[in-house]
Amino acid sequence: MNREWLEKDFYKELGISSSATQDEVKKAYRKLARDLHPDKNPGDSKAEERFKAVSEAQAVLSDPEKRKEYDEARRLFANGGFGRGGFSPGGGYAGQQGGFTNDFNLGDIFGGGQATAADGGLGDLLGGLFNRSGARTSSRPRRGSDVETETTLGFREAAQGVTVPLRMTSPAACTTCHGSGAKPGTSPRVCPHCNGSGVISRNQGAFGFSEPCEDCRGTGSIIDDPCVDCRGSGIQNRTRTITVRIPPGVRDGQRIRLAGQGEAGLRGAPPGDLFVTVHVSQDKVFGRNGDDLTLVLPVSYAELVLGTTVSVPTLEGRVGVKVPPGTADGRTLRVRGRGVPKRDGVAGDLLVTVKVAIPQKLDDEATEALRRYAEAEKTSGFDPRAGWAGA
Ligand SMILES: [Zn+2]
Ligand SMILES: [Zn+2]
């Protein structure tokens, strides 16, 4: 049983009701998978996220055994009936801290936890439950928040992998007042209006209302002498720099998850994750097609006809590319293993597309030679438009 299942509503992901038949599950998935497929939405990370979520939902709901387990667990959870022992405490976090997982590979769907700030309440609640071996208590530790950041890499850095320092600014407890918001030496006092609860209850006829206390703005305490460094908020933005290893082969727009590199958890709870969105700048020579490296090789007409070997750059050193005699303009030659490194250590290919460069000016000797050549070409029987346009 995967702990993360509980944090997700697979039925909602597929837009079906929990009483949907297996057939309806299949149909809903097929339609969504078609619309969200990465091939149809290149570079759209939102669609990619959705595609993964939908695939995960399908994987669970289409398997009657797994679906039963999922339904059962959700029912238990809704009833607050979690017993001990059914689930492994602390699941997806321990052992991954400081580690690295990529957030894009479909193979990773069932990997580490992907809780984000957005699934707040339920995720936190479950995190707390599981970190305490299933025992529900009122003061559970809170997992640290996830942090989002961005970085821009050079084309070659992204292809080959690189270690980069990331500067991150995130809110943390003010060091001057230790988060109380009150000037050092003073302390906040309990709000007398709401007795520290932060809410005021009113009864109007048969109805009871609760609203935030106006005196303390819902905080339950009043600060007479605010801390000057945080102006009474108790929070400061703190900048930290961490060094992050970006694996080879990241693509522009890709989002990478670094487990355990987010904000620290309170009271010993696990830290959140760090998500890095990578931007990749263009290269003058190289382009990319998945794991293949592409480049356009300028050649002369004579080189294509007679054949030649040209030295071309790769990510590591140069390589001699053989252009066979009679190569057509625009043809792509493949050099195996000289493309972008992959995670399994193998590399993609280098795709070299030949493109004829036409001289704008020739000296007399070359012009004369070309004229003679044109005659000889005709005599040899070559007709560039043979069979073309009905001629
Ligand atoms: Zn302060
Ligand atoms: Zn109050």
PDB file of N, CA, C and O and ligand atoms in Angstrom, residues 191-196 198 200 213-218 220-221, ligand 2:
ATOM      1  N   CYS A 191      -4.508  38.178  24.187  1.00  0.00           N
ATOM      2  CA  CYS A 191      -5.526  39.156  23.830  1.00  0.00           C
ATOM      3  C   CYS A 191      -6.700  39.027  24.786  1.00  0.00           C
ATOM      4  O   CYS A 191      -7.285  37.948  24.923  1.00  0.00           O
ATOM      5  N   PRO A 192      -7.010  40.116  25.511  1.00  0.00           N
ATOM      6  CA  PRO A 192      -8.103  40.012  26.500  1.00  0.00           C
ATOM      7  C   PRO A 192      -9.473  39.913  25.847  1.00  0.00           C
ATOM      8  O   PRO A 192     -10.411  39.393  26.437  1.00  0.00           O
ATOM      9  N   HIS A 193      -9.579  40.391  24.629  1.00  0.00           N
ATOM     10  CA  HIS A 193     -10.880  40.416  23.962  1.00  0.00           C
ATOM     11  C   HIS A 193     -11.363  39.006  23.621  1.00  0.00           C
ATOM     12  O   HIS A 193     -12.537  38.682  23.777  1.00  0.00           O
ATOM     13  N   CYS A 194     -10.425  38.153  23.127  1.00  0.00           N
ATOM     14  CA  CYS A 194     -10.819  36.800  22.707  1.00  0.00           C
ATOM     15  C   CYS A 194     -10.217  35.734  23.613  1.00  0.00           C
ATOM     16  O   CYS A 194     -10.303  34.546  23.314  1.00  0.00           O
ATOM     17  N   ASN A 195      -9.547  36.173  24.674  1.00  0.00           N
ATOM     18  CA  ASN A 195      -8.882  35.259  25.591  1.00  0.00           C
ATOM     19  C   ASN A 195      -7.852  34.372  24.889  1.00  0.00           C
ATOM     20  O   ASN A 195      -7.638  33.223  25.286  1.00  0.00           O
ATOM     21  N   GLY A 196      -7.258  34.889  23.847  1.00  0.00           N
ATOM     22  CA  GLY A 196      -6.182  34.151  23.176  1.00  0.00           C
ATOM     23  C   GLY A 196      -6.634  33.178  22.109  1.00  0.00           C
ATOM     24  O   GLY A 196      -5.807  32.548  21.464  1.00  0.00           O
ATOM     25  N   GLY A 198      -8.289  33.966  19.351  1.00  0.00           N
ATOM     26  CA  GLY A 198      -8.223  34.571  18.017  1.00  0.00           C
ATOM     27  C   GLY A 198      -9.570  34.666  17.334  1.00  0.00           C
ATOM     28  O   GLY A 198      -9.685  35.259  16.278  1.00  0.00           O
ATOM     29  N   ILE A 200     -13.934  35.295  17.808  1.00  0.00           N
ATOM     30  CA  ILE A 200     -15.038  35.785  18.629  1.00  0.00           C
ATOM     31  C   ILE A 200     -16.296  35.049  18.191  1.00  0.00           C
ATOM     32  O   ILE A 200     -16.569  34.972  16.983  1.00  0.00           O
ATOM     33  N   CYS A 213     -10.984  37.704  15.672  1.00  0.00           N
ATOM     34  CA  CYS A 213     -10.977  38.798  16.641  1.00  0.00           C
ATOM     35  C   CYS A 213     -10.327  40.023  16.015  1.00  0.00           C
ATOM     36  O   CYS A 213      -9.264  39.934  15.411  1.00  0.00           O
ATOM     37  N   GLU A 214     -10.970  41.176  16.148  1.00  0.00           N
ATOM     38  CA  GLU A 214     -10.435  42.384  15.517  1.00  0.00           C
ATOM     39  C   GLU A 214      -9.261  42.970  16.287  1.00  0.00           C
ATOM     40  O   GLU A 214      -8.350  43.552  15.702  1.00  0.00           O
ATOM     41  N   ASP A 215      -9.280  42.814  17.584  1.00  0.00           N
ATOM     42  CA  ASP A 215      -8.220  43.415  18.402  1.00  0.00           C
ATOM     43  C   ASP A 215      -6.849  42.823  18.087  1.00  0.00           C
ATOM     44  O   ASP A 215      -5.853  43.522  18.030  1.00  0.00           O
ATOM     45  N   CYS A 216      -6.809  41.499  17.907  1.00  0.00           N
ATOM     46  CA  CYS A 216      -5.506  40.840  17.689  1.00  0.00           C
ATOM     47  C   CYS A 216      -5.399  40.313  16.263  1.00  0.00           C
ATOM     48  O   CYS A 216      -4.453  39.628  15.921  1.00  0.00           O
ATOM     49  N   ARG A 217      -6.328  40.657  15.434  1.00  0.00           N
ATOM     50  CA  ARG A 217      -6.401  40.194  14.042  1.00  0.00           C
ATOM     51  C   ARG A 217      -6.265  38.674  13.924  1.00  0.00           C
ATOM     52  O   ARG A 217      -5.527  38.147  13.098  1.00  0.00           O
ATOM     53  N   GLY A 218      -6.899  37.997  14.860  1.00  0.00           N
ATOM     54  CA  GLY A 218      -6.965  36.536  14.776  1.00  0.00           C
ATOM     55  C   GLY A 218      -5.758  35.800  15.317  1.00  0.00           C
ATOM     56  O   GLY A 218      -5.718  34.578  15.283  1.00  0.00           O
ATOM     57  N   GLY A 220      -4.572  35.961  18.480  1.00  0.00           N
ATOM     58  CA  GLY A 220      -4.747  35.550  19.873  1.00  0.00           C
ATOM     59  C   GLY A 220      -3.821  36.280  20.834  1.00  0.00           C
ATOM     60  O   GLY A 220      -3.951  36.140  22.042  1.00  0.00           O
ATOM     61  N   SER A 221      -2.852  37.030  20.301  1.00  0.00           N
ATOM     62  CA  SER A 221      -1.968  37.752  21.208  1.00  0.00           C
ATOM     63  C   SER A 221      -1.763  39.183  20.725  1.00  0.00           C
ATOM     64  O   SER A 221      -1.935  39.494  19.545  1.00  0.00           O
TER      65      SER A 221
HETATM   66 ZN    ZN B   2      -8.143  38.737  20.171  1.00  0.00          ZN
END
